[in-house]
PDB file of C-alpha atoms in Angstrom:
ATOM      1  CA  UNK N  85     246.118  62.334 216.566  1.00 99.00           C
ATOM      2  CA  UNK N  86     245.537  65.947 217.597  1.00 99.00           C
ATOM      3  CA  UNK N  87     245.679  69.140 215.535  1.00 98.00           C
ATOM      4  CA  UNK N  88     246.007  71.870 218.147  1.00 98.00           C
ATOM      5  CA  UNK N  89     243.729  73.035 220.942  1.00 98.00           C
ATOM      6  CA  UNK N  90     240.460  74.789 220.157  1.00 98.00           C
ATOM      7  CA  UNK N  91     237.650  74.197 217.692  1.00 98.00           C
ATOM      8  CA  UNK N  92     238.403  77.014 215.236  1.00 98.00           C
ATOM      9  CA  UNK N  93     242.167  76.540 214.880  1.00 98.00           C
ATOM     10  CA  UNK N  94     242.880  73.101 216.323  1.00 98.00           C
ATOM     11  CA  UNK N  95     241.283  70.011 217.839  1.00 98.00           C
ATOM     12  CA  UNK N  96     237.690  70.224 219.052  1.00 98.00           C
ATOM     13  CA  UNK N  97     238.311  69.742 222.772  1.00 98.00           C
ATOM     14  CA  UNK N  98     234.980  68.099 223.653  1.00 98.00           C
ATOM     15  CA  UNK N  99     235.504  65.542 220.876  1.00 98.00           C
ATOM     16  CA  UNK N 100     239.027  64.733 222.027  1.00 98.00           C
ATOM     17  CA  UNK N 101     237.847  64.389 225.618  1.00 98.00           C
ATOM     18  CA  UNK N 102     234.921  62.162 224.621  1.00 98.00           C
ATOM     19  CA  UNK N 103     237.230  59.916 222.611  1.00 98.00           C
ATOM     20  CA  UNK N 104     239.597  59.595 225.572  1.00 98.00           C
ATOM     21  CA  UNK N 105     236.746  58.766 227.972  1.00 98.00           C
ATOM     22  CA  UNK N 106     235.360  56.070 225.692  1.00 98.00           C
ATOM     23  CA  UNK N 107     238.818  54.620 225.034  1.00 98.00           C
ATOM     24  CA  UNK N 108     239.449  54.498 228.770  1.00 98.00           C
ATOM     25  CA  UNK N 109     236.093  52.808 229.366  1.00 98.00           C
ATOM     26  CA  UNK N 110     236.945  50.309 226.623  1.00 97.00           C
ATOM     27  CA  UNK N 111     240.200  49.379 228.343  1.00 98.00           C
ATOM     28  CA  UNK N 112     242.478  50.809 225.670  1.00 98.00           C
ATOM     29  CA  UNK N 113     245.989  52.101 226.256  1.00 98.00           C
ATOM     30  CA  UNK N 114     246.382  55.507 224.624  1.00 98.00           C
ATOM     31  CA  UNK N 115     249.264  57.532 223.240  1.00 98.00           C
ATOM     32  CA  UNK N 116     248.617  60.967 221.777  1.00 98.00           C
ATOM     33  CA  UNK N 117     250.463  62.495 218.839  1.00 99.00           C
ATOM     34  CA  UNK N 118     250.454  65.715 216.827  1.00 98.00           C
ATOM     35  CA  UNK N 119     252.534  67.082 213.957  1.00 98.00           C
ATOM     36  CA  UNK N 120     255.362  69.383 215.014  1.00 98.00           C
ATOM     37  CA  UNK N 121     254.394  72.206 212.636  1.00 98.00           C
ATOM     38  CA  UNK N 122     253.093  75.782 212.887  1.00 98.00           C
ATOM     39  CA  UNK N 123     249.332  76.318 212.975  1.00 98.00           C
ATOM     40  CA  UNK N 124     247.760  77.825 209.875  1.00 97.00           C
ATOM     41  CA  UNK N 125     246.702  80.719 212.105  1.00 97.00           C
ATOM     42  CA  UNK N 126     245.530  81.462 215.643  1.00 97.00           C
ATOM     43  CA  UNK N 127     241.897  82.241 216.384  1.00 98.00           C
ATOM     44  CA  UNK N 128     240.726  84.336 219.333  1.00 96.00           C
ATOM     45  CA  UNK N 129     237.840  82.079 220.351  1.00 97.00           C
ATOM     46  CA  UNK N 130     236.164  84.847 222.366  1.00 97.00           C
ATOM     47  CA  UNK N 131     235.789  86.893 219.183  1.00 95.00           C
ATOM     48  CA  UNK N 132     235.848  84.230 216.482  1.00 94.00           C
ATOM     49  CA  UNK N 133     238.518  86.206 214.657  1.00 95.00           C
ATOM     50  CA  UNK N 134     242.187  85.629 213.791  1.00 95.00           C
ATOM     51  CA  UNK N 135     244.763  86.918 216.242  1.00 96.00           C
ATOM     52  CA  UNK N 136     247.021  88.429 213.601  1.00 91.00           C
ATOM     53  CA  UNK N 137     250.132  88.910 215.750  1.00 91.00           C
ATOM     54  CA  UNK N 138     250.178  85.374 217.173  1.00 95.00           C
ATOM     55  CA  UNK N 139     251.717  82.138 215.971  1.00 97.00           C
ATOM     56  CA  UNK N 140     251.516  78.756 217.673  1.00 98.00           C
ATOM     57  CA  UNK N 141     252.840  75.243 217.203  1.00 98.00           C
ATOM     58  CA  UNK N 142     250.405  72.361 216.683  1.00 98.00           C
ATOM     59  CA  UNK N 143     252.328  69.925 218.888  1.00 98.00           C
ATOM     60  CA  UNK N 144     252.773  72.449 221.695  1.00 98.00           C
ATOM     61  CA  UNK N 145     249.082  73.410 221.666  1.00 98.00           C
ATOM     62  CA  UNK N 146     247.952  69.768 221.461  1.00 98.00           C
ATOM     63  CA  UNK N 147     249.979  69.047 224.590  1.00 98.00           C
ATOM     64  CA  UNK N 148     247.370  71.078 226.509  1.00 98.00           C
ATOM     65  CA  UNK N 149     244.761  68.395 225.776  1.00 98.00           C
ATOM     66  CA  UNK N 150     247.225  65.556 226.313  1.00 98.00           C
ATOM     67  CA  UNK N 151     248.247  66.960 229.718  1.00 97.00           C
ATOM     68  CA  UNK N 152     251.796  67.011 228.408  1.00 97.00           C
ATOM     69  CA  UNK N 153     251.919  63.334 227.454  1.00 98.00           C
ATOM     70  CA  UNK N 154     252.315  63.668 223.703  1.00 98.00           C
ATOM     71  CA  UNK N 155     254.808  62.846 220.975  1.00 98.00           C
ATOM     72  CA  UNK N 156     255.561  64.118 217.495  1.00 98.00           C
ATOM     73  CA  UNK N 157     253.443  62.458 214.820  1.00 98.00           C
ATOM     74  CA  UNK N 158     256.645  61.405 213.086  1.00 98.00           C
ATOM     75  CA  UNK N 159     257.092  58.812 215.852  1.00 98.00           C
ATOM     76  CA  UNK N 160     253.709  57.122 215.287  1.00 98.00           C
ATOM     77  CA  UNK N 161     254.060  53.682 213.702  1.00 98.00           C
ATOM     78  CA  UNK N 162     251.644  50.817 213.060  1.00 98.00           C
ATOM     79  CA  UNK N 163     254.010  48.473 214.893  1.00 98.00           C
ATOM     80  CA  UNK N 164     253.260  50.217 218.183  1.00 97.00           C
ATOM     81  CA  UNK N 165     249.472  50.556 217.921  1.00 98.00           C
ATOM     82  CA  UNK N 166     246.346  48.577 217.057  1.00 98.00           C
ATOM     83  CA  UNK N 167     244.328  51.551 215.743  1.00 98.00           C
ATOM     84  CA  UNK N 168     244.441  55.297 215.157  1.00 99.00           C
ATOM     85  CA  UNK N 169     241.749  57.908 215.836  1.00 99.00           C
ATOM     86  CA  UNK N 170     241.444  61.499 214.617  1.00 99.00           C
ATOM     87  CA  UNK N 171     239.144  63.950 216.451  1.00 98.00           C
ATOM     88  CA  UNK N 172     237.641  66.823 214.505  1.00 98.00           C
ATOM     89  CA  UNK N 173     237.878  70.561 214.874  1.00 98.00           C
ATOM     90  CA  UNK N 174     239.009  73.005 212.207  1.00 98.00           C
ATOM     91  CA  UNK N 175     242.605  72.006 212.917  1.00 98.00           C
ATOM     92  CA  UNK N 176     241.997  68.857 210.857  1.00 98.00           C
ATOM     93  CA  UNK N 177     241.105  71.100 207.904  1.00 98.00           C
ATOM     94  CA  UNK N 178     243.736  73.769 208.615  1.00 98.00           C
ATOM     95  CA  UNK N 179     246.743  72.085 210.234  1.00 98.00           C
ATOM     96  CA  UNK N 180     246.469  68.426 209.217  1.00 98.00           C
ATOM     97  CA  UNK N 181     245.421  69.439 205.714  1.00 98.00           C
ATOM     98  CA  UNK N 182     244.586  72.502 203.629  1.00 98.00           C
ATOM     99  CA  UNK N 183     240.940  71.485 203.191  1.00 98.00           C
ATOM    100  CA  UNK N 184     239.624  74.670 204.838  1.00 97.00           C
ATOM    101  CA  UNK N 185     241.291  76.746 202.106  1.00 97.00           C
ATOM    102  CA  UNK N 186     241.541  74.422 199.110  1.00 97.00           C
ATOM    103  CA  UNK N 187     238.533  72.093 199.424  1.00 94.00           C
ATOM    104  CA  UNK N 188     238.736  69.137 197.039  1.00 92.00           C
ATOM    105  CA  UNK N 189     242.150  70.330 195.846  1.00 95.00           C
ATOM    106  CA  UNK N 190     243.588  70.169 199.360  1.00 97.00           C
ATOM    107  CA  UNK N 191     246.896  68.701 200.401  1.00 98.00           C
ATOM    108  CA  UNK N 192     247.305  66.522 203.474  1.00 98.00           C
ATOM    109  CA  UNK N 193     250.224  66.882 205.889  1.00 98.00           C
ATOM    110  CA  UNK N 194     252.876  64.334 204.897  1.00 98.00           C
ATOM    111  CA  UNK N 195     252.965  62.592 208.281  1.00 98.00           C
ATOM    112  CA  UNK N 196     249.168  62.421 208.428  1.00 98.00           C
ATOM    113  CA  UNK N 197     249.071  60.872 204.967  1.00 98.00           C
ATOM    114  CA  UNK N 198     251.772  58.380 205.937  1.00 98.00           C
ATOM    115  CA  UNK N 199     249.902  57.343 209.086  1.00 98.00           C
ATOM    116  CA  UNK N 200     246.583  56.884 207.299  1.00 98.00           C
ATOM    117  CA  UNK N 201     248.127  54.862 204.489  1.00 98.00           C
ATOM    118  CA  UNK N 202     250.245  52.749 206.855  1.00 98.00           C
ATOM    119  CA  UNK N 203     247.321  51.810 209.101  1.00 98.00           C
ATOM    120  CA  UNK N 204     245.140  51.095 206.077  1.00 98.00           C
ATOM    121  CA  UNK N 205     247.804  48.907 204.488  1.00 98.00           C
ATOM    122  CA  UNK N 206     248.311  47.067 207.764  1.00 98.00           C
ATOM    123  CA  UNK N 207     244.567  46.373 208.011  1.00 98.00           C
ATOM    124  CA  UNK N 208     244.317  48.265 211.283  1.00 98.00           C
ATOM    125  CA  UNK N 209     241.210  50.365 212.036  1.00 98.00           C
ATOM    126  CA  UNK N 210     241.006  54.119 211.617  1.00 99.00           C
ATOM    127  CA  UNK N 211     238.458  56.248 213.477  1.00 98.00           C
ATOM    128  CA  UNK N 212     237.545  59.794 212.457  1.00 98.00           C
ATOM    129  CA  UNK N 213     234.859  62.222 213.568  1.00 98.00           C
ATOM    130  CA  UNK N 214     233.390  65.585 212.597  1.00 98.00           C
ATOM    131  CA  UNK N 215     235.395  67.143 209.719  1.00 98.00           C
ATOM    132  CA  UNK N 216     238.352  64.721 209.899  1.00 98.00           C
ATOM    133  CA  UNK N 217     236.800  62.100 207.557  1.00 98.00           C
ATOM    134  CA  UNK N 218     237.885  64.380 204.689  1.00 98.00           C
ATOM    135  CA  UNK N 219     241.440  63.235 205.444  1.00 98.00           C
ATOM    136  CA  UNK N 220     240.541  59.620 204.686  1.00 98.00           C
ATOM    137  CA  UNK N 221     238.527  60.620 201.626  1.00 98.00           C
ATOM    138  CA  UNK N 222     241.555  62.439 200.231  1.00 98.00           C
ATOM    139  CA  UNK N 223     244.201  59.846 201.064  1.00 98.00           C
ATOM    140  CA  UNK N 224     242.461  56.453 200.768  1.00 98.00           C
ATOM    141  CA  UNK N 225     240.791  54.989 197.684  1.00 94.00           C
ATOM    142  CA  UNK N 226     237.098  54.072 197.571  1.00 95.00           C
ATOM    143  CA  UNK N 227     236.545  54.788 201.249  1.00 98.00           C
ATOM    144  CA  UNK N 228     233.094  55.168 202.827  1.00 98.00           C
ATOM    145  CA  UNK N 229     232.664  57.896 205.446  1.00 98.00           C
ATOM    146  CA  UNK N 230     230.001  60.069 207.020  1.00 97.00           C
ATOM    147  CA  UNK N 231     229.898  63.698 208.060  1.00 97.00           C
ATOM    148  CA  UNK N 232     226.163  63.440 208.771  1.00 96.00           C
ATOM    149  CA  UNK N 233     223.544  64.843 206.402  1.00 96.00           C
ATOM    150  CA  UNK N 234     223.890  66.317 202.920  1.00 97.00           C
ATOM    151  CA  UNK N 235     221.454  69.222 203.395  1.00 97.00           C
ATOM    152  CA  UNK N 236     221.617  71.996 206.008  1.00 97.00           C
ATOM    153  CA  UNK N 237     218.020  71.404 207.098  1.00 96.00           C
ATOM    154  CA  UNK N 238     217.448  74.858 208.539  1.00 96.00           C
ATOM    155  CA  UNK N 239     220.840  75.081 210.176  1.00 96.00           C
ATOM    156  CA  UNK N 240     220.841  71.719 211.959  1.00 96.00           C
ATOM    157  CA  UNK N 241     223.667  70.567 209.674  1.00 97.00           C
ATOM    158  CA  UNK N 242     225.600  73.821 209.006  1.00 97.00           C
ATOM    159  CA  UNK N 243     228.543  72.080 207.333  1.00 96.00           C
ATOM    160  CA  UNK N 244     226.461  69.803 205.094  1.00 96.00           C
ATOM    161  CA  UNK N 245     228.401  70.962 202.028  1.00 96.00           C
ATOM    162  CA  UNK N 246     231.314  68.850 203.233  1.00 97.00           C
ATOM    163  CA  UNK N 247     229.460  65.751 202.024  1.00 97.00           C
ATOM    164  CA  UNK N 248     229.696  67.016 198.455  1.00 97.00           C
ATOM    165  CA  UNK N 249     233.403  67.707 198.875  1.00 96.00           C
ATOM    166  CA  UNK N 250     233.944  64.142 200.068  1.00 97.00           C
ATOM    167  CA  UNK N 251     232.362  62.880 196.867  1.00 97.00           C
ATOM    168  CA  UNK N 252     234.594  65.183 194.828  1.00 96.00           C
ATOM    169  CA  UNK N 253     237.593  63.758 196.673  1.00 95.00           C
ATOM    170  CA  UNK N 254     236.604  60.295 195.484  1.00 94.00           C
ATOM    171  CA  UNK N 255     235.031  59.037 198.689  1.00 97.00           C
ATOM    172  CA  UNK N 256     231.529  57.673 199.201  1.00 97.00           C
ATOM    173  CA  UNK N 257     229.386  59.667 201.610  1.00 97.00           C
ATOM    174  CA  UNK N 258     226.853  57.834 203.767  1.00 96.00           C
ATOM    175  CA  UNK N 259     224.090  59.808 205.477  1.00 95.00           C
ATOM    176  CA  UNK N 260     224.076  59.174 209.218  1.00 93.00           C
ATOM    177  CA  UNK N 261     222.544  60.657 212.339  1.00 90.00           C
ATOM    178  CA  UNK N 262     224.569  62.018 215.221  1.00 86.00           C
ATOM    179  CA  UNK N 263     222.280  60.391 217.799  1.00 73.00           C
ATOM    180  CA  UNK N 264     222.727  57.006 219.388  1.00 65.00           C
ATOM    181  CA  UNK N 265     220.241  55.275 217.037  1.00 67.00           C
ATOM    182  CA  UNK N 266     222.469  55.553 213.930  1.00 64.00           C
ATOM    183  CA  UNK N 267     225.555  57.386 215.121  1.00 73.00           C
ATOM    184  CA  UNK N 268     228.492  55.893 213.216  1.00 93.00           C
ATOM    185  CA  UNK N 269     229.328  54.435 209.842  1.00 96.00           C
ATOM    186  CA  UNK N 270     231.572  51.395 209.611  1.00 97.00           C
ATOM    187  CA  UNK N 271     233.384  50.789 206.332  1.00 98.00           C
ATOM    188  CA  UNK N 272     234.211  47.149 207.038  1.00 97.00           C
ATOM    189  CA  UNK N 273     236.288  46.714 203.887  1.00 97.00           C
ATOM    190  CA  UNK N 274     238.646  49.577 204.722  1.00 98.00           C
ATOM    191  CA  UNK N 275     238.197  49.374 208.513  1.00 98.00           C
ATOM    192  CA  UNK N 276     237.320  53.074 208.666  1.00 98.00           C
ATOM    193  CA  UNK N 277     234.781  54.223 211.272  1.00 98.00           C
ATOM    194  CA  UNK N 278     233.294  57.736 211.181  1.00 98.00           C
ATOM    195  CA  UNK N 279     230.681  59.748 213.084  1.00 97.00           C
ATOM    196  CA  UNK N 280     229.339  63.312 212.526  1.00 96.00           C
ATOM    197  CA  UNK N 281     229.878  64.762 216.044  1.00 97.00           C
ATOM    198  CA  UNK N 282     229.816  68.589 215.896  1.00 97.00           C
ATOM    199  CA  UNK N 283     228.893  68.641 212.232  1.00 97.00           C
ATOM    200  CA  UNK N 284     225.413  68.664 213.751  1.00 96.00           C
ATOM    201  CA  UNK N 285     223.857  71.346 215.955  1.00 96.00           C
ATOM    202  CA  UNK N 286     222.603  69.135 218.780  1.00 95.00           C
ATOM    203  CA  UNK N 287     222.970  68.473 222.487  1.00 95.00           C
ATOM    204  CA  UNK N 288     226.419  67.585 223.768  1.00 96.00           C
ATOM    205  CA  UNK N 289     225.341  64.192 225.118  1.00 95.00           C
ATOM    206  CA  UNK N 290     224.268  63.126 221.616  1.00 94.00           C
ATOM    207  CA  UNK N 291     227.720  63.967 220.301  1.00 95.00           C
ATOM    208  CA  UNK N 292     229.322  62.143 223.224  1.00 96.00           C
ATOM    209  CA  UNK N 293     227.222  59.032 222.565  1.00 94.00           C
ATOM    210  CA  UNK N 294     227.927  59.109 218.823  1.00 95.00           C
ATOM    211  CA  UNK N 295     231.646  59.311 219.461  1.00 96.00           C
ATOM    212  CA  UNK N 296     231.265  56.386 221.842  1.00 96.00           C
ATOM    213  CA  UNK N 297     229.764  54.319 219.043  1.00 95.00           C
ATOM    214  CA  UNK N 298     232.706  55.219 216.805  1.00 97.00           C
ATOM    215  CA  UNK N 299     235.257  54.266 219.467  1.00 97.00           C
ATOM    216  CA  UNK N 300     233.435  51.029 220.287  1.00 97.00           C
ATOM    217  CA  UNK N 301     233.476  49.979 216.632  1.00 97.00           C
ATOM    218  CA  UNK N 302     237.154  50.890 216.243  1.00 98.00           C
ATOM    219  CA  UNK N 303     238.038  48.755 219.258  1.00 98.00           C
ATOM    220  CA  UNK N 304     235.870  45.912 217.947  1.00 98.00           C
ATOM    221  CA  UNK N 305     237.691  45.984 214.611  1.00 98.00           C
ATOM    222  CA  UNK N 306     241.036  45.500 216.358  1.00 98.00           C
ATOM    223  CA  UNK N 307     239.866  42.003 217.297  1.00 94.00           C
ATOM    224  CA  UNK N 308     241.150  42.418 220.823  1.00 89.00           C
TER     225      UNK N 308
END
């Protein structure tokens, strides 16, 4: 499930690509979805500032990553899929929810909430990385997730405050590394798998490997 195209106003592209590579390697068939809604705002990524005069659609922008093969999130059902995965990027906190603005008081997009609850109820695995675990913490009860560490540690974990927000949302936060040694947390009871990804300032291959561990565990939980 994508949230646009670009780290600061949509899906983190490297995370989405890594997920797709690992799913392909794992033999999975993939269908991409995104909500057909306006973005919260558009960011000029060369400046890191809002482009005030622009407006974009989340589904249309997500189609860039999907190479055009994408459908509206309203069409995603548990009957058609064995698992669902959410990449990170600020789009998860801006377009799939209002977490970027409202923190623990955020609202989650109605279709996103439906999908998370439906897959959870059906006992089908849910994978999330980077900032997107906040979606599960908000929507699901007593869920265990990780966004990495709970302290910034000199800038290595610049978004460490998110761990506290997850606790305020009612979730349990589990400290995990981004590296291959301890790269993903598996909540076996809820079948939710999470990994920190770009919550950590580290080399790209570490993020790629951590996402691979998340995908591998999601596929394992499908039992196929």
